[in-house]
Coordinates of N, CA and C and ligand atoms in Angstrom, one line a residue:
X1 N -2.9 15.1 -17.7 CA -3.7 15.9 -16.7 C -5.0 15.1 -16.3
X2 N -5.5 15.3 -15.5 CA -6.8 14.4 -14.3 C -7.6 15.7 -14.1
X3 N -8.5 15.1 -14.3 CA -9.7 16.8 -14.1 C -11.0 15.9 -14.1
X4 N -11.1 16.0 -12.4 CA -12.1 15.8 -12.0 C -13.7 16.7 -11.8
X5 N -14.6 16.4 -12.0 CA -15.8 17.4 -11.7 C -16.9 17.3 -11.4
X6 N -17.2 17.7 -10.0 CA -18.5 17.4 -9.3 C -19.1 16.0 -8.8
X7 N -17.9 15.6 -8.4 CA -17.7 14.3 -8.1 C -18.4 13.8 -6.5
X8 N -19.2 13.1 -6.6 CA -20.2 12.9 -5.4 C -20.0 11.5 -5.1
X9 N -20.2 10.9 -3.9 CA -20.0 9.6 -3.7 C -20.8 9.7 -2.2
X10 N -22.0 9.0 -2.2 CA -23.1 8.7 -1.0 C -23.0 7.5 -0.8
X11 N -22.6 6.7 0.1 CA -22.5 4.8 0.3 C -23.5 4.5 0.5
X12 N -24.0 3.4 0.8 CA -25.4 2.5 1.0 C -25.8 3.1 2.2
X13 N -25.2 3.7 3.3 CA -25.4 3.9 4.8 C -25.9 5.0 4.7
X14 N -26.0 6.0 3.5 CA -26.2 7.3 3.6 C -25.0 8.6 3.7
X15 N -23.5 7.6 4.0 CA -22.6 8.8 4.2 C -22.1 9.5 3.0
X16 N -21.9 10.5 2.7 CA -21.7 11.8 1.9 C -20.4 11.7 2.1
X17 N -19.6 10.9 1.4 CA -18.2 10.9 1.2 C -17.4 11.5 0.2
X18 N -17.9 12.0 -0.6 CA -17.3 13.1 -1.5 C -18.6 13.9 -1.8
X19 N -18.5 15.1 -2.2 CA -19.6 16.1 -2.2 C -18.9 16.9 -3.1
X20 N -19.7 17.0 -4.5 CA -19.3 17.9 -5.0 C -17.5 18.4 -5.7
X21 N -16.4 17.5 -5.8 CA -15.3 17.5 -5.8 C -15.0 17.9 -7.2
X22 N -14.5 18.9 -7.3 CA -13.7 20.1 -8.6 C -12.4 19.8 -8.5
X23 N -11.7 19.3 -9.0 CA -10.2 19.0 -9.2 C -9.3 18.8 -10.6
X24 N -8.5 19.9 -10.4 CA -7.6 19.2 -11.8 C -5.8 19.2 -11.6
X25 N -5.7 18.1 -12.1 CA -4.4 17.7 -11.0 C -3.4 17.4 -12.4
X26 N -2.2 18.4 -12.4 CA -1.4 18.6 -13.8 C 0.1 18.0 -13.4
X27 N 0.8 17.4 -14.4 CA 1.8 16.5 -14.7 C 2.8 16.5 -13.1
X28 N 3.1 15.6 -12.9 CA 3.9 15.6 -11.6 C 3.7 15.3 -10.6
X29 N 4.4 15.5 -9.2 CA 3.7 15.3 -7.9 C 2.3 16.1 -7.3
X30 N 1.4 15.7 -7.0 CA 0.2 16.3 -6.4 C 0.1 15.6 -4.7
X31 N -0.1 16.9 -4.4 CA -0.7 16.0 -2.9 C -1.6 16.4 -2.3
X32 N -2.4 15.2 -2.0 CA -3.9 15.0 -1.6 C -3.9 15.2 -0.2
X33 N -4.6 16.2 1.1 CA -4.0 15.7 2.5 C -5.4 16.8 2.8
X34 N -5.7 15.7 3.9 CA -7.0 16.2 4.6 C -6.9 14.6 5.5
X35 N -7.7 15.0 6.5 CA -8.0 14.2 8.0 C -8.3 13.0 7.9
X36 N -8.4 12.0 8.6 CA -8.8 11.2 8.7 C -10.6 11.0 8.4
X37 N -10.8 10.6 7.2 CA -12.7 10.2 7.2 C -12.4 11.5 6.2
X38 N -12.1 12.3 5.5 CA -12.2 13.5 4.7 C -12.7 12.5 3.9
X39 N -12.2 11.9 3.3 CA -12.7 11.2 1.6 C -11.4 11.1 0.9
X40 N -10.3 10.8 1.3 CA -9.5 10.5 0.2 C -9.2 9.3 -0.1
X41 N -9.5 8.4 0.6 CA -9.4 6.7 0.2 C -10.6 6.7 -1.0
X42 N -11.9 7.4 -0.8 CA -12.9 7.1 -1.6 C -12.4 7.8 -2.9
X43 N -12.1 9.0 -2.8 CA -11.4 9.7 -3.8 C -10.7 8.8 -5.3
X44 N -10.2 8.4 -4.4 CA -8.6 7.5 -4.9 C -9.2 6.3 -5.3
X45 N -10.1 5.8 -4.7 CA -10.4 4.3 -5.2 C -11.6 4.9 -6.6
X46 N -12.0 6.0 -6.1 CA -12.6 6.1 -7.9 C -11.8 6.7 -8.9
X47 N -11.1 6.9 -8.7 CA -10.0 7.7 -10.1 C -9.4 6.2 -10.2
X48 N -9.1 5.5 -9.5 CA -8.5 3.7 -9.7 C -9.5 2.8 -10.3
X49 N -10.6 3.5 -10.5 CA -11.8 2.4 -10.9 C -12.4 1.2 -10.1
X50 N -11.9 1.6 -8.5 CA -12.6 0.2 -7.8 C -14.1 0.4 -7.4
X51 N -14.2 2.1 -7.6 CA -15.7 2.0 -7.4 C -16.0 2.9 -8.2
X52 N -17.8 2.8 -8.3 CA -18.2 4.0 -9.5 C -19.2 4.8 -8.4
X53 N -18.9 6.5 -8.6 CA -19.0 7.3 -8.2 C -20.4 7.3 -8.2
X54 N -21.6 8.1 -7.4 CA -22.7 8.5 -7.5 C -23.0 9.1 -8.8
X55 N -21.8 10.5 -8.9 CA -22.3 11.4 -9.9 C -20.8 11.7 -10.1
X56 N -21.0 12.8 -11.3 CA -19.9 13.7 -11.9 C -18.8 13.0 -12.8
X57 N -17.6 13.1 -12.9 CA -17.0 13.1 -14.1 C -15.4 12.7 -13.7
X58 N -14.4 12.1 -14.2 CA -13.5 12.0 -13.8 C -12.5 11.8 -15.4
X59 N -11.6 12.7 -16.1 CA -11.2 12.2 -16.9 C -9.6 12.5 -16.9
X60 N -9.4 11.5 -17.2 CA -7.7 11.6 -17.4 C -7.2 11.2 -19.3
X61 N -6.1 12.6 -19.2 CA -6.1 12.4 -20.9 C -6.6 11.8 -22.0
X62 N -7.7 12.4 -22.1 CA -9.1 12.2 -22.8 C -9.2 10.6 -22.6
X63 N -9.2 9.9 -21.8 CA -9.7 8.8 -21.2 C -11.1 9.0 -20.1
X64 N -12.4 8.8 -20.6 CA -13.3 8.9 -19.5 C -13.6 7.8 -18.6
X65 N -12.8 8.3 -17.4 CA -12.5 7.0 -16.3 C -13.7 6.0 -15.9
X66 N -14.7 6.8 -15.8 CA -16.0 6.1 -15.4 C -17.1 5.2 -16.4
X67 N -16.4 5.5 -18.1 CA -17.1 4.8 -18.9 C -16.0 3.9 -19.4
X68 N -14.9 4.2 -19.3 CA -13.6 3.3 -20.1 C -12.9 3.0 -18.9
X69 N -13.2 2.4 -18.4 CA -12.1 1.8 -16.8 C -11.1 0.7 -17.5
X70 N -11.2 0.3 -18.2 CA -10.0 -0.8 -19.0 C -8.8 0.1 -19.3
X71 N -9.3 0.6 -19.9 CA -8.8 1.8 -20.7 C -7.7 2.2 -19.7
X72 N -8.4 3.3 -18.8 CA -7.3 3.4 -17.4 C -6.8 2.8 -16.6
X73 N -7.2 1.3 -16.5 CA -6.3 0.7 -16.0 C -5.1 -0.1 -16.5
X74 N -4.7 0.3 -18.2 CA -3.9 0.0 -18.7 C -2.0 1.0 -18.6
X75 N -3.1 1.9 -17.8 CA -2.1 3.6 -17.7 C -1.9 3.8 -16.7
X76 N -2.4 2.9 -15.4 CA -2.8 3.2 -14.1 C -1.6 2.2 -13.0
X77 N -1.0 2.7 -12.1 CA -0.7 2.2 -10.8 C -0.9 2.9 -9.6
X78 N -1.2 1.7 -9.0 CA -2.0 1.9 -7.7 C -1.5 1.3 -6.4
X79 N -1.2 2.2 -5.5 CA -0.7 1.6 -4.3 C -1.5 1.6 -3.0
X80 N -2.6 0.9 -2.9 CA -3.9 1.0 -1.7 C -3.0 1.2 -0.4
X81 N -3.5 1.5 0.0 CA -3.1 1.3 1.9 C -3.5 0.2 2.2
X82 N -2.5 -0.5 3.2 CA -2.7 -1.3 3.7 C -2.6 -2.6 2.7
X83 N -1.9 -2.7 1.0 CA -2.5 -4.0 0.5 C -1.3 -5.0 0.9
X84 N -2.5 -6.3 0.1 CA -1.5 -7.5 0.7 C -0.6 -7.7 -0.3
X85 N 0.2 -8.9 0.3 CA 1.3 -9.6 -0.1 C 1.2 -10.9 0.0
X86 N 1.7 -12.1 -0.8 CA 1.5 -13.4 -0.5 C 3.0 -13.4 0.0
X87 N 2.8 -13.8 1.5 CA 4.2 -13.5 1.8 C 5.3 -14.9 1.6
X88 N 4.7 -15.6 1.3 CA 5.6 -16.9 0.8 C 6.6 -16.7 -0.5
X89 N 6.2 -15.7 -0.9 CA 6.6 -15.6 -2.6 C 7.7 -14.5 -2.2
X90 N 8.6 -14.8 -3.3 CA 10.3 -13.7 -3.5 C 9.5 -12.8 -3.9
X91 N 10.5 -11.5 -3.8 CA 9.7 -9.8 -4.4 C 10.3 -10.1 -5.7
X92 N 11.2 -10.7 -6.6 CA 11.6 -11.0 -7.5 C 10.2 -11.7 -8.5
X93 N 9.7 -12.8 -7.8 CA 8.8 -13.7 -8.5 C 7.8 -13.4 -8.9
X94 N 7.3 -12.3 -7.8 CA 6.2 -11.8 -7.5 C 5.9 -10.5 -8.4
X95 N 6.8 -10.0 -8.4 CA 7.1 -9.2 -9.3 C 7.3 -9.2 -11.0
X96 N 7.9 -10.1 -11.6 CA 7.5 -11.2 -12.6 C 6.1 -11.7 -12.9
X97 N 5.6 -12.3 -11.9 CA 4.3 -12.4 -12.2 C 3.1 -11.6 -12.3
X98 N 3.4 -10.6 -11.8 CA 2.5 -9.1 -11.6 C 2.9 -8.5 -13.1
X99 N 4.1 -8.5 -13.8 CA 4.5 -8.2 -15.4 C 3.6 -9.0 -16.4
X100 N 3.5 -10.3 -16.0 CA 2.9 -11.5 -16.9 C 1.4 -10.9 -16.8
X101 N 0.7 -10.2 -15.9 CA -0.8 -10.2 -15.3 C -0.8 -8.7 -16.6
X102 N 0.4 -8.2 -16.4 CA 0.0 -6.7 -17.0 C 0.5 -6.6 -18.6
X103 N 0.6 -8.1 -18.9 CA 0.6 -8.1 -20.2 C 2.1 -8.0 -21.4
X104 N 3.5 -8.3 -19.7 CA 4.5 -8.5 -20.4 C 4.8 -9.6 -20.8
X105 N 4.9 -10.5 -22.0 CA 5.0 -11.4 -21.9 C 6.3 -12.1 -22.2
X106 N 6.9 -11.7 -23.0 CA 8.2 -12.0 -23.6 C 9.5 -12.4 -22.7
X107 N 9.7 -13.3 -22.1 CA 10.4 -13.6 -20.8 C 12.2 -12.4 -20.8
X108 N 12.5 -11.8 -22.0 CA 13.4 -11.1 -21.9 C 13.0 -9.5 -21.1
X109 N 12.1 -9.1 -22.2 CA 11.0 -8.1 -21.6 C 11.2 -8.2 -20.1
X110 N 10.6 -9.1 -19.2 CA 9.9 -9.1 -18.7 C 11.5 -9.1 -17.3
X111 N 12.4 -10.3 -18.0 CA 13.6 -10.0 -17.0 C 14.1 -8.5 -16.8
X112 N 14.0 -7.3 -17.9 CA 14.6 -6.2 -18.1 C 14.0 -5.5 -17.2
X113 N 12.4 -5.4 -17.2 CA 10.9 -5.0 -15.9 C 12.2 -4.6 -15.0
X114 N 11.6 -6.3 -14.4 CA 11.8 -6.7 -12.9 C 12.9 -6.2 -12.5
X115 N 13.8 -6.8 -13.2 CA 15.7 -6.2 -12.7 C 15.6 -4.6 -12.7
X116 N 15.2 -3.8 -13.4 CA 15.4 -2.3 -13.8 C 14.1 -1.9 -12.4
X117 N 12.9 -2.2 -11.7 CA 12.5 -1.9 -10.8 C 13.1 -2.6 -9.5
X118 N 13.4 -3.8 -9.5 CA 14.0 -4.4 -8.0 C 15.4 -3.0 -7.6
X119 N 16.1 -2.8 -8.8 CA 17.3 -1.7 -8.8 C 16.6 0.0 -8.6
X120 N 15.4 0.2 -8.9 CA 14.9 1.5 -8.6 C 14.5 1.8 -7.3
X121 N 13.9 0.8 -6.4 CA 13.5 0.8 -5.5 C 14.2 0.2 -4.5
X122 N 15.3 -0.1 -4.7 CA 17.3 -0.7 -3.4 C 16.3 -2.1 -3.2
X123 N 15.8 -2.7 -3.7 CA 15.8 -4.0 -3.6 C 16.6 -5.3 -4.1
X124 N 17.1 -4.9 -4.6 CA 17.8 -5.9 -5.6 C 18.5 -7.0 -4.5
X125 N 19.3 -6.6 -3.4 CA 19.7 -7.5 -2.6 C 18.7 -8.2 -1.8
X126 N 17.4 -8.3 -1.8 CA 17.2 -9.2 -1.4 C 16.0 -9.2 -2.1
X127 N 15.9 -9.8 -2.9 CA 14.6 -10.0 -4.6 C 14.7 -11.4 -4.1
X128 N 15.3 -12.3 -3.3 CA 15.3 -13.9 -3.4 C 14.8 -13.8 -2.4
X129 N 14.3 -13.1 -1.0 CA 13.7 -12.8 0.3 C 12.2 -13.2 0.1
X130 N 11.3 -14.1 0.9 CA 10.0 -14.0 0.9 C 9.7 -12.4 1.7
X131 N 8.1 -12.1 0.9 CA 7.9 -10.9 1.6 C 7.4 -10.8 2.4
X132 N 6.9 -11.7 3.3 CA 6.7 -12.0 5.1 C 8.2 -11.4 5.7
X133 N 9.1 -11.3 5.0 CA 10.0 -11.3 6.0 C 10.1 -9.4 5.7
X134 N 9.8 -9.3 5.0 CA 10.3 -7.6 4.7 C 9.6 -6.5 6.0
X135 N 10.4 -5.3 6.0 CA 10.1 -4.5 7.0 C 8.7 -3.8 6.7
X136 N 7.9 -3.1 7.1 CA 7.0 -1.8 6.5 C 8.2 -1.1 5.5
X137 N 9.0 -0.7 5.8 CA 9.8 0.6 4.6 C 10.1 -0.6 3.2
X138 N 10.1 -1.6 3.4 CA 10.8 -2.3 2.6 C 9.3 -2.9 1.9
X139 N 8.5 -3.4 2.1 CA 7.4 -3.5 1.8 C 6.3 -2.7 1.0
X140 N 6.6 -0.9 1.4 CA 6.1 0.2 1.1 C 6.8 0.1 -0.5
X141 N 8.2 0.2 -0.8 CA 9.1 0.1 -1.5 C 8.7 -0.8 -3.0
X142 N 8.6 -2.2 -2.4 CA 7.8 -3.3 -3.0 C 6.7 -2.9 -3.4
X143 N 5.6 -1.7 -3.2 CA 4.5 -1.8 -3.4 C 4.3 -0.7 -4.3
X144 N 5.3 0.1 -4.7 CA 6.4 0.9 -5.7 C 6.3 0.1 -7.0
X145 N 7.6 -0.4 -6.6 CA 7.6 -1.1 -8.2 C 6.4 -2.0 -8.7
X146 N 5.8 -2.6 -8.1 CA 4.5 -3.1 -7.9 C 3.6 -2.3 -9.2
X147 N 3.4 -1.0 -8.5 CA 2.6 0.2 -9.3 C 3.8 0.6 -10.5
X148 N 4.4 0.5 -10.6 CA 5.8 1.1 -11.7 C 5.5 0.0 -12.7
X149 N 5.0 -1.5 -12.6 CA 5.2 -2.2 -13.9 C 4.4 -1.6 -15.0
X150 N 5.0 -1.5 -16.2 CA 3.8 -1.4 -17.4 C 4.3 0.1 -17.7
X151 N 5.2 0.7 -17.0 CA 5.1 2.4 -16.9 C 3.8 3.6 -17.5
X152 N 3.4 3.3 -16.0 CA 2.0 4.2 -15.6 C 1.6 5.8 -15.9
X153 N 1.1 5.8 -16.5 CA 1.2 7.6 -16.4 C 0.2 8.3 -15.4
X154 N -0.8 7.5 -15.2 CA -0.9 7.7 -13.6 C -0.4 6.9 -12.4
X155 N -0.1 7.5 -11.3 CA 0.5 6.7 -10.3 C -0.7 7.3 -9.0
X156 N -0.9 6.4 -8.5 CA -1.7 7.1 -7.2 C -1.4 6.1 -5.7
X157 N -1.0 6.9 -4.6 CA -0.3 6.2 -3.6 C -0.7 6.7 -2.3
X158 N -1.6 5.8 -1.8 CA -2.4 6.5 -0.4 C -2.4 6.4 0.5
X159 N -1.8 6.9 1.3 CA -1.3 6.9 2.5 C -0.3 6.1 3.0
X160 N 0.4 6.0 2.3 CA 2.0 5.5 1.7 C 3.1 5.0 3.2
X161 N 2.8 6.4 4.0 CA 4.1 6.3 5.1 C 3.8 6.1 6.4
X162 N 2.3 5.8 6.5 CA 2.0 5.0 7.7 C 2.6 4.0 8.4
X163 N 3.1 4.5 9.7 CA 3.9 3.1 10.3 C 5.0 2.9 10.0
X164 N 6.1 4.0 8.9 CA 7.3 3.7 8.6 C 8.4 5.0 9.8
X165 N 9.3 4.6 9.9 CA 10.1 5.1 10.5 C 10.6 6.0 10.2
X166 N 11.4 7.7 10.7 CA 11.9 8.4 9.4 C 12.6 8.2 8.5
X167 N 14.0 7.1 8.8 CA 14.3 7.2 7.7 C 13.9 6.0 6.6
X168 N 12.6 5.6 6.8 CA 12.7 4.8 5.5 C 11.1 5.7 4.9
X169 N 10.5 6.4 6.1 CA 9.8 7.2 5.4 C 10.6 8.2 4.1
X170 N 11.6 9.1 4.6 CA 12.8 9.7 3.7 C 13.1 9.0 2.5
X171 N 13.4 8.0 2.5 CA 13.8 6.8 1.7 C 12.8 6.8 0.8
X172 N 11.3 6.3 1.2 CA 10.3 6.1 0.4 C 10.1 7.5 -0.4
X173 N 9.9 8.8 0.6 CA 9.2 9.7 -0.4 C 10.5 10.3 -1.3
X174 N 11.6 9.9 -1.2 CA 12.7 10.4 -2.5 C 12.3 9.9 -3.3
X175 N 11.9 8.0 -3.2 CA 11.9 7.2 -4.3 C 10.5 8.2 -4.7
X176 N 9.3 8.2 -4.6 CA 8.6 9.0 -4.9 C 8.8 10.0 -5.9
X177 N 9.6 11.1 -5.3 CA 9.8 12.0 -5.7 C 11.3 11.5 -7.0
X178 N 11.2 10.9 -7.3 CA 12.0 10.4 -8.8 C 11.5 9.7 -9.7
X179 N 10.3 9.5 -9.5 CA 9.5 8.7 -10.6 C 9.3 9.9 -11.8
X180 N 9.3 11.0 -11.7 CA 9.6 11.8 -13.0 C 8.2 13.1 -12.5
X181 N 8.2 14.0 -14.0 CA 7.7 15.0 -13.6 C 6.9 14.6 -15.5
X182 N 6.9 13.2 -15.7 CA 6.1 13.4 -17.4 C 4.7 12.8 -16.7
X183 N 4.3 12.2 -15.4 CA 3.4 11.6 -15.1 C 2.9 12.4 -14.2
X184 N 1.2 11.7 -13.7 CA 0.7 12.2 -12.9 C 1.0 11.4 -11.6
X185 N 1.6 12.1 -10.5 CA 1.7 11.2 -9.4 C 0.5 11.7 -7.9
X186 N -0.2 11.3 -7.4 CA -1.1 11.1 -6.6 C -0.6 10.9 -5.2
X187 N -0.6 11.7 -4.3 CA 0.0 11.7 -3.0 C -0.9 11.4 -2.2
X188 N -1.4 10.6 -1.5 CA -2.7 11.1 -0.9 C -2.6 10.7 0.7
X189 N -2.2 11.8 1.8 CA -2.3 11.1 3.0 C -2.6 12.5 3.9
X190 N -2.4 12.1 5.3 CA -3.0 13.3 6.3 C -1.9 13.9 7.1
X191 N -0.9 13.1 6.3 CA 0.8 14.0 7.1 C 1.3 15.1 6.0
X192 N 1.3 16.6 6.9 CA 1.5 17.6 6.2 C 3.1 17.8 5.9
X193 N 3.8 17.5 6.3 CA 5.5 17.5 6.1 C 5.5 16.6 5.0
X194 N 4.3 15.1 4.2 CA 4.5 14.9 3.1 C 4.5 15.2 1.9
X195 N 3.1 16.0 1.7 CA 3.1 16.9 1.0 C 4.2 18.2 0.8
X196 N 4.3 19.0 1.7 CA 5.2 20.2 1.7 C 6.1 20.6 1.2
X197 N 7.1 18.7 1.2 CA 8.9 18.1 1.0 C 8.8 17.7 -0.4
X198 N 7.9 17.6 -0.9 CA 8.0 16.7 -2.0 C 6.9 17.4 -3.4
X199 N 5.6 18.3 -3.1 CA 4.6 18.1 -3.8 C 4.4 19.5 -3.9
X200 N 4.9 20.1 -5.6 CA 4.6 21.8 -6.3 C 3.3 22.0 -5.9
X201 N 2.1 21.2 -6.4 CA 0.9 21.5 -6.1 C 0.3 20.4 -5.1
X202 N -1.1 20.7 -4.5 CA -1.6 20.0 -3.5 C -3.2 21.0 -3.2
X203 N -4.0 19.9 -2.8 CA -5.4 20.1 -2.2 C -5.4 20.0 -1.0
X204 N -6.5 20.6 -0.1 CA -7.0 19.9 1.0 C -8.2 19.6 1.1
X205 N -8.9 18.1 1.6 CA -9.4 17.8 1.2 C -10.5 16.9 2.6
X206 N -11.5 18.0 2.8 CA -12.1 18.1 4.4 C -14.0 17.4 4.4
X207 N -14.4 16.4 4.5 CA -15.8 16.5 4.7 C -16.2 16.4 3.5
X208 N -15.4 15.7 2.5 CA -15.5 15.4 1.3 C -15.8 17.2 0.3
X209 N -15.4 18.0 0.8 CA -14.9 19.3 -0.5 C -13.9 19.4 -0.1
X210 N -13.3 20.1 -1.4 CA -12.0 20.7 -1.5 C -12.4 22.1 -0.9
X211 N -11.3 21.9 0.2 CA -11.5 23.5 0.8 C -10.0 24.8 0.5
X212 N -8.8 23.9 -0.2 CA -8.2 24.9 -0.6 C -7.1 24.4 -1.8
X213 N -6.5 25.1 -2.4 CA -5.8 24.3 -3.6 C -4.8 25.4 -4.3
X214 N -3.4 24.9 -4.4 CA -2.6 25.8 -4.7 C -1.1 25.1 -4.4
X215 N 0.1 25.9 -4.2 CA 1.2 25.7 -3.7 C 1.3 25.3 -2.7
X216 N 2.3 24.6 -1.7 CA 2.4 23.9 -0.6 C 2.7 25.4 0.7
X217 N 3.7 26.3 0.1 CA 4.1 27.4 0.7 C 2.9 28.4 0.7
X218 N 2.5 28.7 -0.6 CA 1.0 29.5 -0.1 C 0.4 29.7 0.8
X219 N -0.1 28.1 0.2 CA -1.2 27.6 1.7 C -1.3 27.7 2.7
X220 N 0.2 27.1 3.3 CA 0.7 27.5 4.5 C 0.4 28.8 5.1
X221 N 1.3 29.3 4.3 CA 1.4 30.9 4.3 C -0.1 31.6 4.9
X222 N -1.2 31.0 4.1 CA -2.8 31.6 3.9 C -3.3 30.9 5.2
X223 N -2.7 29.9 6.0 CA -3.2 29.3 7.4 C -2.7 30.0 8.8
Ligands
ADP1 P1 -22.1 0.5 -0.8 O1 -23.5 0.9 -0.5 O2 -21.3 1.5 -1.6 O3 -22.0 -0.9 -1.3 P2 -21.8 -0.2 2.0 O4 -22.3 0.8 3.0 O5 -22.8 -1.3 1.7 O6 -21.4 0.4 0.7 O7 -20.5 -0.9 2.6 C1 -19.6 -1.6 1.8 C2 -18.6 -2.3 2.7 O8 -17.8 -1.3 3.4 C3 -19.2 -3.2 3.8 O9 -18.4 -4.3 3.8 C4 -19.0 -2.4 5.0 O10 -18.9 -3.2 6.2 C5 -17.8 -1.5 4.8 N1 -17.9 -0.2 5.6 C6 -19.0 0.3 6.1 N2 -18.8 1.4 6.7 C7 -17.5 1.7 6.6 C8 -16.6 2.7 7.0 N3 -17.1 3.8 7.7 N4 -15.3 2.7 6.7 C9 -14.9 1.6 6.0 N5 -15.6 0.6 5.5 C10 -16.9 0.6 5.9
ADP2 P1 -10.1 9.0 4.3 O1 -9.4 8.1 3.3 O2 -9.8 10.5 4.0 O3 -9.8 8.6 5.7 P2 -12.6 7.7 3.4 O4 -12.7 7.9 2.0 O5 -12.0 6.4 3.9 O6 -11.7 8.9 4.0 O7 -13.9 7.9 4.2 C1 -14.8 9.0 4.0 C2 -16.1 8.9 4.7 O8 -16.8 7.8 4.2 C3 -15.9 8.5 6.2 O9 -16.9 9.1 6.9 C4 -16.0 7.0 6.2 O10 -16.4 6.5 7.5 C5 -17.0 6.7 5.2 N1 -16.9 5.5 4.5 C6 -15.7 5.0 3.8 N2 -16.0 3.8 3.3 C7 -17.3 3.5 3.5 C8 -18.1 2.4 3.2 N3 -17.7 1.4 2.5 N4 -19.4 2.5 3.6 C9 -19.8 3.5 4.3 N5 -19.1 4.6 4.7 C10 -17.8 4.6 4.3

């Protein structure tokens, strides 16, 4: 469980990008969805530890994210928007070497990873492909098992299906929606048919507060 509280984040410029944020987000799919500029990239980048919050509290099973960031990032995968790729490198290699970074070292280990995620995520036929050549769906996919090494008990994935086409959006959010129901998985984007298809619980998340929180059908229902 993630139980965030009173989570505030003001940037150097003065903007009020989280205000106040109460959140407790329990085993499974969650989904984060609010507008463009709401605060969920900032959201997301402080439960990931890339930034430290103004104020308040962020803890994930009894891990305190903001004083033990090692800590969480030993339990953590993260799929930024927008990250890169050295697109010269096989998703095979790259993938291997992202295991070696997270501490697998045992080159048997480490073949069992890679092979058991290149096959979770339909990559396997082309693991010898540089990833310059890969599509957005196929890339998105890549950036999956990417977050899947080390098996994460948090997963957090922001704004995931930008730019993909339906069916490899489809595609992605199954793969999503199979990573299991023992972890915490983190949805976070501004398309409402993401959330809805895939996510028991879900926030909305406007001007940096939470302005509603509950079931996906509820909600609706309450709009
Ligand atoms: P902080 O005070 O938290 O260090 P800054 O305001 O100094 O944040 O900005 C950090 C970086 O984010 C800078 O490189 C800046 O150009 C960039 N940045 C500024 N405004 C925005 C914005 N609205 N959206 C995204 N990035 C921004
Ligand atoms: P979302 O991910 O929901 O689009 P963000 O967390 O990126 O929202 O942004 C929330 C607010 O904070 C916006 O007003 C954005 O312009 C501002 N912002 C984001 N990053 C920075 C930054 N580095 N410096 C200053 N303002 C920022």
């Amino acid at each position: 469980m993630l139980k965030i509280e009173k989570l505030t984040h003001v940037y150097g410029n003065g903007t009020r990008a989280l205000d106040g944020v109460d959140l407790t987000i329990p085993q499974g799919m969650f989904g984060l969805l609010g507008p463009n500029g709401a605060g969920k990239s900032t959201l997301m980048r402080s439960v990931a530890t890339l930034q430290t919050p103004t104020s308040g509290s962020i803890v994930f099973d009894g891990i305190e994210v903001i004083a033990e960031p090692e800590k969480l990032r030993r339990t953590l995968g993260y799929l930024p928007q927008d990250f890169g790729v050295y697109p010269r490198v096989s998703a095979y290699d790259m993938l291997d070497h992202m295991a070696v970074l997270k501490g697998i070292s045992g080159r048997g280990d480490r073949k069992t990873t890679v092979e058991g995620l290149l096959n979770q995520v339909n990559l396997w036929n082309v693991r010898k492909k540089a990833l310059a050549g890969f599509s957005g769906g196929m890339r998105q996919r890549f950036g999956i098992a990417q977050a899947l090494i080390g098996n994460p008990k948090l997963i957090i994935v922001d704004e995931p299906t930008a730019g993909l086409d339906p069916e490899e959006r489809n595609r992605f959010l199954n793969l999503l929606g199979e990573i299991g129901d023992k972890v915490v998985v983190i949805l976070s984007t501004h398309i409402v048919e993401d959330v809805a298809d895939l996510c028991p619980r879900m926030a909305v998340l406007a001007e940096g507060r939470i302005l509603l929180e509950g079931a996906p059908l509820d909600l609706i229902a309450a709009t």
